[in-house]
């Protein structure tokens, strides 16, 4: 059977360990500090927070380029000339990566691209689900793999809570008035990934230790998340008490496995320090 090789971007926050375990190729997105641009994942995400504290400016993020994908596609094709490449993309409405991959794939008929309509661990949940399915059924055809991916995308749910809105304000995503109001009232907007877009759906009030746990209860119930695995993502600076509170809530909800992942540079730039998010698969359509 023709092997199927999975590809995703660093913005999926798939760890090197998971990528190695499942044979997933990771293509870099990019982060720019003034006039210097680095591949996401090649520097500590904490550097973004330090840069902001020192300069008062946020780095700029950018998607993977056609050249990034050409390099990855050619490397895979040279190593596995009979393989089909299945690229499972970071939300296409938020970055140029998906379009870059389509450009790179124009003369490469062994490449198929699918928009996961997810970011960070939402995307990771879809990609790893596909990888596990391929491992369980190595004779799977490309058509079967695509059908499985599309089903996973339909069930994938993700949201996150920023600790505060400072990075979102600095990036022009919220106003000064909203930022000041959130500081005074200790508000944390719940931002969901809906059809690829980042949408603020409700507000939580209080300390992160309390509201992060409440988010676990609410989200698990709202979407009837499957209990086999809950994906948990955090940015640099999340307090240990928050992690413990989240784990207690997840255990009480009946989740069998918790997969913690620290966000890389792209997600940290947008979410700010000490942010928390989660993802899982809904049992309902």
PDB file of C-alpha atoms in Angstrom:
ATOM      1  CA  UNK A   1       0.000   0.000   0.000  1.00  0.00           C
ATOM      2  CA  UNK A   2       1.070   3.574  -0.647  1.00  0.00           C
ATOM      3  CA  UNK A   3       2.169   5.166   2.659  1.00  0.00           C
ATOM      4  CA  UNK A   4       0.556   8.404   3.835  1.00  0.00           C
ATOM      5  CA  UNK A   5       2.774  11.026   5.481  1.00  0.00           C
ATOM      6  CA  UNK A   6       1.192  13.749   7.621  1.00  0.00           C
ATOM      7  CA  UNK A   7       2.370  17.364   7.642  1.00  0.00           C
ATOM      8  CA  UNK A   8       1.395  20.259   9.930  1.00  0.00           C
ATOM      9  CA  UNK A   9       2.869  23.598  11.033  1.00  0.00           C
ATOM     10  CA  UNK A  10       4.590  24.610  14.246  1.00  0.00           C
ATOM     11  CA  UNK A  11       1.452  26.580  15.126  1.00  0.00           C
ATOM     12  CA  UNK A  12      -0.201  23.239  15.880  1.00  0.00           C
ATOM     13  CA  UNK A  13       2.073  23.063  18.949  1.00  0.00           C
ATOM     14  CA  UNK A  14       2.672  19.370  18.264  1.00  0.00           C
ATOM     15  CA  UNK A  15       5.716  18.547  20.352  1.00  0.00           C
ATOM     16  CA  UNK A  16       8.874  17.060  18.819  1.00  0.00           C
ATOM     17  CA  UNK A  17       8.162  13.913  20.847  1.00  0.00           C
ATOM     18  CA  UNK A  18       4.674  13.498  19.361  1.00  0.00           C
ATOM     19  CA  UNK A  19       5.931  14.323  15.865  1.00  0.00           C
ATOM     20  CA  UNK A  20       8.668  11.705  16.183  1.00  0.00           C
ATOM     21  CA  UNK A  21       6.322   9.079  17.641  1.00  0.00           C
ATOM     22  CA  UNK A  22       3.813   9.382  14.810  1.00  0.00           C
ATOM     23  CA  UNK A  23       6.085  10.383  11.928  1.00  0.00           C
ATOM     24  CA  UNK A  24       4.515  13.825  11.507  1.00  0.00           C
ATOM     25  CA  UNK A  25       6.523  16.395   9.560  1.00  0.00           C
ATOM     26  CA  UNK A  26       6.410  19.892  11.028  1.00  0.00           C
ATOM     27  CA  UNK A  27       6.813  22.982   8.813  1.00  0.00           C
ATOM     28  CA  UNK A  28       7.895  26.222  10.510  1.00  0.00           C
ATOM     29  CA  UNK A  29       5.792  29.312  10.879  1.00  0.00           C
ATOM     30  CA  UNK A  30       7.748  32.472  11.689  1.00  0.00           C
ATOM     31  CA  UNK A  31       8.194  35.144  14.334  1.00  0.00           C
ATOM     32  CA  UNK A  32       9.903  38.489  13.680  1.00  0.00           C
ATOM     33  CA  UNK A  33      11.651  40.608  16.318  1.00  0.00           C
ATOM     34  CA  UNK A  34      12.239  43.988  14.666  1.00  0.00           C
ATOM     35  CA  UNK A  35      14.258  43.099  11.555  1.00  0.00           C
ATOM     36  CA  UNK A  36      15.166  39.563  12.573  1.00  0.00           C
ATOM     37  CA  UNK A  37      12.898  36.663  11.650  1.00  0.00           C
ATOM     38  CA  UNK A  38      13.146  33.237  13.278  1.00  0.00           C
ATOM     39  CA  UNK A  39      11.467  29.918  12.648  1.00  0.00           C
ATOM     40  CA  UNK A  40       8.838  29.243  15.279  1.00  0.00           C
ATOM     41  CA  UNK A  41      10.085  26.510  17.564  1.00  0.00           C
ATOM     42  CA  UNK A  42      13.772  27.414  17.302  1.00  0.00           C
ATOM     43  CA  UNK A  43      13.765  29.719  20.335  1.00  0.00           C
ATOM     44  CA  UNK A  44      12.124  29.642  23.785  1.00  0.00           C
ATOM     45  CA  UNK A  45       8.608  31.068  23.778  1.00  0.00           C
ATOM     46  CA  UNK A  46       9.567  32.965  26.949  1.00  0.00           C
ATOM     47  CA  UNK A  47      11.684  35.190  24.697  1.00  0.00           C
ATOM     48  CA  UNK A  48       8.496  36.754  23.347  1.00  0.00           C
ATOM     49  CA  UNK A  49       7.417  37.845  26.810  1.00  0.00           C
ATOM     50  CA  UNK A  50      10.904  39.209  27.573  1.00  0.00           C
ATOM     51  CA  UNK A  51      10.960  41.124  24.295  1.00  0.00           C
ATOM     52  CA  UNK A  52       7.604  42.732  25.065  1.00  0.00           C
ATOM     53  CA  UNK A  53       8.678  43.720  28.585  1.00  0.00           C
ATOM     54  CA  UNK A  54      11.883  45.278  27.277  1.00  0.00           C
ATOM     55  CA  UNK A  55      10.495  47.076  24.211  1.00  0.00           C
ATOM     56  CA  UNK A  56       6.750  47.462  24.761  1.00  0.00           C
ATOM     57  CA  UNK A  57       6.281  45.911  21.310  1.00  0.00           C
ATOM     58  CA  UNK A  58       4.987  42.544  20.218  1.00  0.00           C
ATOM     59  CA  UNK A  59       6.879  40.433  17.723  1.00  0.00           C
ATOM     60  CA  UNK A  60       5.104  39.843  14.416  1.00  0.00           C
ATOM     61  CA  UNK A  61       4.045  36.375  13.323  1.00  0.00           C
ATOM     62  CA  UNK A  62       3.760  35.032   9.797  1.00  0.00           C
ATOM     63  CA  UNK A  63       2.662  31.798   8.228  1.00  0.00           C
ATOM     64  CA  UNK A  64       4.759  29.202   6.473  1.00  0.00           C
ATOM     65  CA  UNK A  65       5.942  30.229   3.006  1.00  0.00           C
ATOM     66  CA  UNK A  66       5.716  28.286  -0.274  1.00  0.00           C
ATOM     67  CA  UNK A  67       9.461  27.720   0.057  1.00  0.00           C
ATOM     68  CA  UNK A  68       8.961  26.173   3.503  1.00  0.00           C
ATOM     69  CA  UNK A  69       6.496  23.696   2.043  1.00  0.00           C
ATOM     70  CA  UNK A  70       8.554  23.001  -1.067  1.00  0.00           C
ATOM     71  CA  UNK A  71      11.482  22.053   1.153  1.00  0.00           C
ATOM     72  CA  UNK A  72       9.320  19.758   3.308  1.00  0.00           C
ATOM     73  CA  UNK A  73       7.478  18.169   0.383  1.00  0.00           C
ATOM     74  CA  UNK A  74      10.700  17.504  -1.518  1.00  0.00           C
ATOM     75  CA  UNK A  75      12.408  16.044   1.545  1.00  0.00           C
ATOM     76  CA  UNK A  76       9.506  13.664   2.148  1.00  0.00           C
ATOM     77  CA  UNK A  77       9.244  12.733  -1.543  1.00  0.00           C
ATOM     78  CA  UNK A  78      12.956  11.990  -1.771  1.00  0.00           C
ATOM     79  CA  UNK A  79      12.764   9.723   1.272  1.00  0.00           C
ATOM     80  CA  UNK A  80       9.399   8.137   0.448  1.00  0.00           C
ATOM     81  CA  UNK A  81       8.918   8.452  -3.347  1.00  0.00           C
ATOM     82  CA  UNK A  82       5.728   6.350  -3.315  1.00  0.00           C
ATOM     83  CA  UNK A  83       4.110   8.219  -0.440  1.00  0.00           C
ATOM     84  CA  UNK A  84       1.086  10.479  -0.504  1.00  0.00           C
ATOM     85  CA  UNK A  85       1.507  13.628   1.592  1.00  0.00           C
ATOM     86  CA  UNK A  86      -1.517  14.751   3.593  1.00  0.00           C
ATOM     87  CA  UNK A  87      -1.078  18.298   4.881  1.00  0.00           C
ATOM     88  CA  UNK A  88      -3.485  19.183   7.699  1.00  0.00           C
ATOM     89  CA  UNK A  89      -3.418  22.954   7.881  1.00  0.00           C
ATOM     90  CA  UNK A  90      -3.607  25.600  10.575  1.00  0.00           C
ATOM     91  CA  UNK A  91      -6.862  27.539  10.154  1.00  0.00           C
ATOM     92  CA  UNK A  92      -6.763  29.035   6.668  1.00  0.00           C
ATOM     93  CA  UNK A  93      -8.687  32.174   7.635  1.00  0.00           C
ATOM     94  CA  UNK A  94      -6.012  33.170  10.152  1.00  0.00           C
ATOM     95  CA  UNK A  95      -2.769  32.766   8.181  1.00  0.00           C
ATOM     96  CA  UNK A  96      -1.284  32.340   4.709  1.00  0.00           C
ATOM     97  CA  UNK A  97       0.108  28.843   5.393  1.00  0.00           C
ATOM     98  CA  UNK A  98      -2.670  26.930   3.638  1.00  0.00           C
ATOM     99  CA  UNK A  99      -2.401  29.105   0.525  1.00  0.00           C
ATOM    100  CA  UNK A 100       1.396  28.733   0.593  1.00  0.00           C
ATOM    101  CA  UNK A 101       1.036  24.963   0.641  1.00  0.00           C
ATOM    102  CA  UNK A 102      -1.356  25.035  -2.325  1.00  0.00           C
ATOM    103  CA  UNK A 103       1.209  27.045  -4.282  1.00  0.00           C
ATOM    104  CA  UNK A 104       3.949  24.581  -3.368  1.00  0.00           C
ATOM    105  CA  UNK A 105       1.732  21.626  -4.288  1.00  0.00           C
ATOM    106  CA  UNK A 106       0.886  22.846  -7.808  1.00  0.00           C
ATOM    107  CA  UNK A 107       3.430  20.571  -9.533  1.00  0.00           C
ATOM    108  CA  UNK A 108       3.375  17.877  -6.854  1.00  0.00           C
ATOM    109  CA  UNK A 109       0.422  15.582  -7.455  1.00  0.00           C
ATOM    110  CA  UNK A 110       1.307  13.531  -4.394  1.00  0.00           C
ATOM    111  CA  UNK A 111       0.227  16.336  -2.020  1.00  0.00           C
ATOM    112  CA  UNK A 112      -3.285  16.790  -0.590  1.00  0.00           C
ATOM    113  CA  UNK A 113      -4.103  19.780   1.638  1.00  0.00           C
ATOM    114  CA  UNK A 114      -7.005  20.033   4.096  1.00  0.00           C
ATOM    115  CA  UNK A 115      -7.888  23.022   6.273  1.00  0.00           C
ATOM    116  CA  UNK A 116      -8.415  21.749   9.836  1.00  0.00           C
ATOM    117  CA  UNK A 117     -10.124  25.038  10.777  1.00  0.00           C
ATOM    118  CA  UNK A 118      -8.218  24.793  14.047  1.00  0.00           C
ATOM    119  CA  UNK A 119      -5.124  26.235  15.694  1.00  0.00           C
ATOM    120  CA  UNK A 120      -2.728  25.040  18.404  1.00  0.00           C
ATOM    121  CA  UNK A 121      -3.920  21.933  20.254  1.00  0.00           C
ATOM    122  CA  UNK A 122      -7.196  21.936  18.323  1.00  0.00           C
ATOM    123  CA  UNK A 123      -5.152  21.294  15.193  1.00  0.00           C
ATOM    124  CA  UNK A 124      -2.896  18.887  17.105  1.00  0.00           C
ATOM    125  CA  UNK A 125      -5.915  16.842  18.188  1.00  0.00           C
ATOM    126  CA  UNK A 126      -6.987  16.422  14.549  1.00  0.00           C
ATOM    127  CA  UNK A 127      -3.495  15.580  13.278  1.00  0.00           C
ATOM    128  CA  UNK A 128      -2.727  13.089  16.043  1.00  0.00           C
ATOM    129  CA  UNK A 129      -6.132  11.439  15.590  1.00  0.00           C
ATOM    130  CA  UNK A 130      -5.256  10.942  11.916  1.00  0.00           C
ATOM    131  CA  UNK A 131      -1.817   9.607  12.824  1.00  0.00           C
ATOM    132  CA  UNK A 132      -3.277   7.100  15.275  1.00  0.00           C
ATOM    133  CA  UNK A 133      -5.832   5.946  12.717  1.00  0.00           C
ATOM    134  CA  UNK A 134      -3.061   5.387  10.162  1.00  0.00           C
ATOM    135  CA  UNK A 135      -1.042   3.426  12.708  1.00  0.00           C
ATOM    136  CA  UNK A 136      -4.022   1.224  13.550  1.00  0.00           C
ATOM    137  CA  UNK A 137      -4.808   0.653   9.875  1.00  0.00           C
ATOM    138  CA  UNK A 138      -1.590   1.066   7.834  1.00  0.00           C
ATOM    139  CA  UNK A 139      -3.333  -0.206   4.686  1.00  0.00           C
ATOM    140  CA  UNK A 140      -5.716   2.779   4.773  1.00  0.00           C
ATOM    141  CA  UNK A 141      -6.251   4.479   1.427  1.00  0.00           C
ATOM    142  CA  UNK A 142      -5.873   8.213   0.934  1.00  0.00           C
ATOM    143  CA  UNK A 143      -9.626   8.514   0.437  1.00  0.00           C
ATOM    144  CA  UNK A 144     -10.269   6.740   3.733  1.00  0.00           C
ATOM    145  CA  UNK A 145      -7.727   8.928   5.508  1.00  0.00           C
ATOM    146  CA  UNK A 146      -9.341  12.085   4.134  1.00  0.00           C
ATOM    147  CA  UNK A 147     -12.782  10.911   5.272  1.00  0.00           C
ATOM    148  CA  UNK A 148     -11.424  10.250   8.751  1.00  0.00           C
ATOM    149  CA  UNK A 149      -9.774  13.662   8.902  1.00  0.00           C
ATOM    150  CA  UNK A 150     -12.949  15.421   7.825  1.00  0.00           C
ATOM    151  CA  UNK A 151     -14.880  13.618  10.558  1.00  0.00           C
ATOM    152  CA  UNK A 152     -12.265  14.624  13.145  1.00  0.00           C
ATOM    153  CA  UNK A 153     -12.451  18.249  11.987  1.00  0.00           C
ATOM    154  CA  UNK A 154     -16.241  18.196  12.382  1.00  0.00           C
ATOM    155  CA  UNK A 155     -15.886  17.039  16.001  1.00  0.00           C
ATOM    156  CA  UNK A 156     -12.823  19.015  17.120  1.00  0.00           C
ATOM    157  CA  UNK A 157     -13.514  21.745  19.678  1.00  0.00           C
ATOM    158  CA  UNK A 158     -11.044  24.232  21.128  1.00  0.00           C
ATOM    159  CA  UNK A 159     -11.074  27.350  23.275  1.00  0.00           C
ATOM    160  CA  UNK A 160      -8.649  29.377  25.366  1.00  0.00           C
ATOM    161  CA  UNK A 161      -8.572  31.978  28.116  1.00  0.00           C
ATOM    162  CA  UNK A 162      -5.997  34.789  28.109  1.00  0.00           C
ATOM    163  CA  UNK A 163      -4.756  35.678  31.587  1.00  0.00           C
ATOM    164  CA  UNK A 164      -5.205  39.327  30.608  1.00  0.00           C
ATOM    165  CA  UNK A 165      -5.741  41.302  27.419  1.00  0.00           C
ATOM    166  CA  UNK A 166      -2.407  43.135  27.346  1.00  0.00           C
ATOM    167  CA  UNK A 167      -0.975  41.258  24.372  1.00  0.00           C
ATOM    168  CA  UNK A 168      -4.299  41.406  22.536  1.00  0.00           C
ATOM    169  CA  UNK A 169      -4.393  45.175  23.131  1.00  0.00           C
ATOM    170  CA  UNK A 170      -0.769  45.595  22.005  1.00  0.00           C
ATOM    171  CA  UNK A 171      -1.575  43.630  18.853  1.00  0.00           C
ATOM    172  CA  UNK A 172      -4.579  45.842  18.093  1.00  0.00           C
ATOM    173  CA  UNK A 173      -7.139  43.098  18.681  1.00  0.00           C
ATOM    174  CA  UNK A 174      -8.942  44.812  21.563  1.00  0.00           C
ATOM    175  CA  UNK A 175      -9.342  48.457  22.555  1.00  0.00           C
ATOM    176  CA  UNK A 176      -7.739  50.242  25.494  1.00  0.00           C
ATOM    177  CA  UNK A 177     -11.199  50.547  27.042  1.00  0.00           C
ATOM    178  CA  UNK A 178     -11.771  46.785  26.864  1.00  0.00           C
ATOM    179  CA  UNK A 179      -8.288  46.150  28.215  1.00  0.00           C
ATOM    180  CA  UNK A 180      -8.750  48.482  31.195  1.00  0.00           C
ATOM    181  CA  UNK A 181     -12.194  47.062  31.900  1.00  0.00           C
ATOM    182  CA  UNK A 182     -10.830  43.533  31.951  1.00  0.00           C
ATOM    183  CA  UNK A 183      -8.082  44.543  34.383  1.00  0.00           C
ATOM    184  CA  UNK A 184     -10.450  46.319  36.748  1.00  0.00           C
ATOM    185  CA  UNK A 185     -13.121  43.606  36.702  1.00  0.00           C
ATOM    186  CA  UNK A 186     -10.720  40.623  36.391  1.00  0.00           C
ATOM    187  CA  UNK A 187     -12.449  39.435  33.222  1.00  0.00           C
ATOM    188  CA  UNK A 188     -11.185  36.633  31.004  1.00  0.00           C
ATOM    189  CA  UNK A 189     -12.882  36.242  27.618  1.00  0.00           C
ATOM    190  CA  UNK A 190     -13.364  32.668  26.451  1.00  0.00           C
ATOM    191  CA  UNK A 191     -12.164  32.582  22.851  1.00  0.00           C
ATOM    192  CA  UNK A 192     -13.449  29.645  20.818  1.00  0.00           C
ATOM    193  CA  UNK A 193     -12.263  28.431  17.431  1.00  0.00           C
ATOM    194  CA  UNK A 194     -15.459  28.372  15.385  1.00  0.00           C
ATOM    195  CA  UNK A 195     -15.268  27.502  11.687  1.00  0.00           C
ATOM    196  CA  UNK A 196     -11.617  28.535  11.764  1.00  0.00           C
ATOM    197  CA  UNK A 197     -12.238  31.934  13.341  1.00  0.00           C
ATOM    198  CA  UNK A 198     -11.318  33.072  16.861  1.00  0.00           C
ATOM    199  CA  UNK A 199     -14.569  34.213  18.457  1.00  0.00           C
ATOM    200  CA  UNK A 200     -15.093  35.547  22.001  1.00  0.00           C
ATOM    201  CA  UNK A 201     -18.185  33.676  23.200  1.00  0.00           C
ATOM    202  CA  UNK A 202     -18.462  34.496  26.909  1.00  0.00           C
ATOM    203  CA  UNK A 203     -16.583  36.116  29.790  1.00  0.00           C
ATOM    204  CA  UNK A 204     -15.349  34.577  33.008  1.00  0.00           C
ATOM    205  CA  UNK A 205     -14.672  36.673  36.078  1.00  0.00           C
ATOM    206  CA  UNK A 206     -12.163  35.903  38.802  1.00  0.00           C
ATOM    207  CA  UNK A 207      -8.720  34.429  39.274  1.00  0.00           C
ATOM    208  CA  UNK A 208      -7.337  32.076  36.628  1.00  0.00           C
ATOM    209  CA  UNK A 209      -7.151  29.234  39.129  1.00  0.00           C
ATOM    210  CA  UNK A 210     -10.940  29.375  39.441  1.00  0.00           C
ATOM    211  CA  UNK A 211     -12.008  30.271  35.918  1.00  0.00           C
ATOM    212  CA  UNK A 212      -9.708  27.805  34.122  1.00  0.00           C
ATOM    213  CA  UNK A 213     -11.235  24.946  36.111  1.00  0.00           C
ATOM    214  CA  UNK A 214     -14.731  26.251  35.413  1.00  0.00           C
ATOM    215  CA  UNK A 215     -13.902  26.355  31.711  1.00  0.00           C
ATOM    216  CA  UNK A 216     -13.072  22.645  31.815  1.00  0.00           C
ATOM    217  CA  UNK A 217     -16.445  21.826  33.406  1.00  0.00           C
ATOM    218  CA  UNK A 218     -18.385  24.102  31.053  1.00  0.00           C
ATOM    219  CA  UNK A 219     -16.684  23.076  27.823  1.00  0.00           C
ATOM    220  CA  UNK A 220     -16.789  19.360  28.580  1.00  0.00           C
ATOM    221  CA  UNK A 221     -20.533  19.620  29.213  1.00  0.00           C
ATOM    222  CA  UNK A 222     -21.329  22.026  26.385  1.00  0.00           C
ATOM    223  CA  UNK A 223     -19.799  19.829  23.690  1.00  0.00           C
ATOM    224  CA  UNK A 224     -20.074  16.422  25.397  1.00  0.00           C
ATOM    225  CA  UNK A 225     -16.348  15.913  24.897  1.00  0.00           C
ATOM    226  CA  UNK A 226     -15.082  12.356  24.561  1.00  0.00           C
ATOM    227  CA  UNK A 227     -13.329  11.240  27.722  1.00  0.00           C
ATOM    228  CA  UNK A 228     -10.362   9.396  26.212  1.00  0.00           C
ATOM    229  CA  UNK A 229      -8.121  12.482  25.990  1.00  0.00           C
ATOM    230  CA  UNK A 230      -8.264  16.172  26.868  1.00  0.00           C
ATOM    231  CA  UNK A 231      -5.650  18.389  25.241  1.00  0.00           C
ATOM    232  CA  UNK A 232      -4.424  21.211  27.479  1.00  0.00           C
ATOM    233  CA  UNK A 233      -2.268  24.086  26.269  1.00  0.00           C
ATOM    234  CA  UNK A 234      -0.603  26.884  28.201  1.00  0.00           C
ATOM    235  CA  UNK A 235       1.747  29.758  27.553  1.00  0.00           C
ATOM    236  CA  UNK A 236       4.832  30.666  29.549  1.00  0.00           C
ATOM    237  CA  UNK A 237       4.021  31.922  33.034  1.00  0.00           C
ATOM    238  CA  UNK A 238       0.957  29.824  33.837  1.00  0.00           C
ATOM    239  CA  UNK A 239       0.982  29.236  37.588  1.00  0.00           C
ATOM    240  CA  UNK A 240       1.262  25.708  38.975  1.00  0.00           C
ATOM    241  CA  UNK A 241      -1.890  26.269  41.044  1.00  0.00           C
ATOM    242  CA  UNK A 242      -3.837  26.805  37.816  1.00  0.00           C
ATOM    243  CA  UNK A 243      -2.515  23.543  36.383  1.00  0.00           C
ATOM    244  CA  UNK A 244      -3.470  21.634  39.513  1.00  0.00           C
ATOM    245  CA  UNK A 245      -6.936  23.181  39.524  1.00  0.00           C
ATOM    246  CA  UNK A 246      -7.442  22.254  35.862  1.00  0.00           C
ATOM    247  CA  UNK A 247      -6.282  18.682  36.471  1.00  0.00           C
ATOM    248  CA  UNK A 248      -8.681  18.262  39.384  1.00  0.00           C
ATOM    249  CA  UNK A 249     -11.571  19.508  37.243  1.00  0.00           C
ATOM    250  CA  UNK A 250     -10.609  17.250  34.332  1.00  0.00           C
ATOM    251  CA  UNK A 251     -10.372  14.230  36.627  1.00  0.00           C
ATOM    252  CA  UNK A 252     -13.798  15.010  38.109  1.00  0.00           C
ATOM    253  CA  UNK A 253     -15.174  15.221  34.563  1.00  0.00           C
ATOM    254  CA  UNK A 254     -13.884  11.710  33.893  1.00  0.00           C
ATOM    255  CA  UNK A 255     -11.126  12.371  31.383  1.00  0.00           C
ATOM    256  CA  UNK A 256      -8.825   9.366  31.118  1.00  0.00           C
ATOM    257  CA  UNK A 257      -5.738  11.128  29.747  1.00  0.00           C
ATOM    258  CA  UNK A 258      -4.517  14.731  29.956  1.00  0.00           C
ATOM    259  CA  UNK A 259      -2.079  15.898  27.293  1.00  0.00           C
ATOM    260  CA  UNK A 260      -0.351  19.106  28.439  1.00  0.00           C
ATOM    261  CA  UNK A 261       1.525  21.124  25.816  1.00  0.00           C
ATOM    262  CA  UNK A 262       3.327  24.448  26.111  1.00  0.00           C
ATOM    263  CA  UNK A 263       2.467  26.785  23.250  1.00  0.00           C
ATOM    264  CA  UNK A 264       5.201  27.923  20.925  1.00  0.00           C
ATOM    265  CA  UNK A 265       6.022  31.371  19.645  1.00  0.00           C
ATOM    266  CA  UNK A 266       3.040  31.968  17.366  1.00  0.00           C
ATOM    267  CA  UNK A 267       0.379  31.171  19.954  1.00  0.00           C
ATOM    268  CA  UNK A 268       2.274  32.941  22.765  1.00  0.00           C
ATOM    269  CA  UNK A 269       2.474  36.120  20.687  1.00  0.00           C
ATOM    270  CA  UNK A 270      -1.293  36.192  20.267  1.00  0.00           C
ATOM    271  CA  UNK A 271      -2.429  34.794  23.615  1.00  0.00           C
ATOM    272  CA  UNK A 272       0.100  36.441  25.910  1.00  0.00           C
ATOM    273  CA  UNK A 273       1.722  34.918  28.996  1.00  0.00           C
ATOM    274  CA  UNK A 274      -0.093  32.610  31.432  1.00  0.00           C
ATOM    275  CA  UNK A 275      -2.906  31.819  28.981  1.00  0.00           C
ATOM    276  CA  UNK A 276      -4.718  28.488  29.149  1.00  0.00           C
ATOM    277  CA  UNK A 277      -6.638  26.531  26.546  1.00  0.00           C
ATOM    278  CA  UNK A 278      -8.151  23.126  25.923  1.00  0.00           C
ATOM    279  CA  UNK A 279      -9.302  20.952  23.082  1.00  0.00           C
ATOM    280  CA  UNK A 280     -11.149  17.701  22.637  1.00  0.00           C
ATOM    281  CA  UNK A 281     -13.460  15.762  20.379  1.00  0.00           C
ATOM    282  CA  UNK A 282     -17.197  16.208  20.683  1.00  0.00           C
ATOM    283  CA  UNK A 283     -19.398  13.117  20.816  1.00  0.00           C
ATOM    284  CA  UNK A 284     -22.036  14.977  18.839  1.00  0.00           C
ATOM    285  CA  UNK A 285     -22.115  16.379  15.290  1.00  0.00           C
TER     286      UNK A 285
END
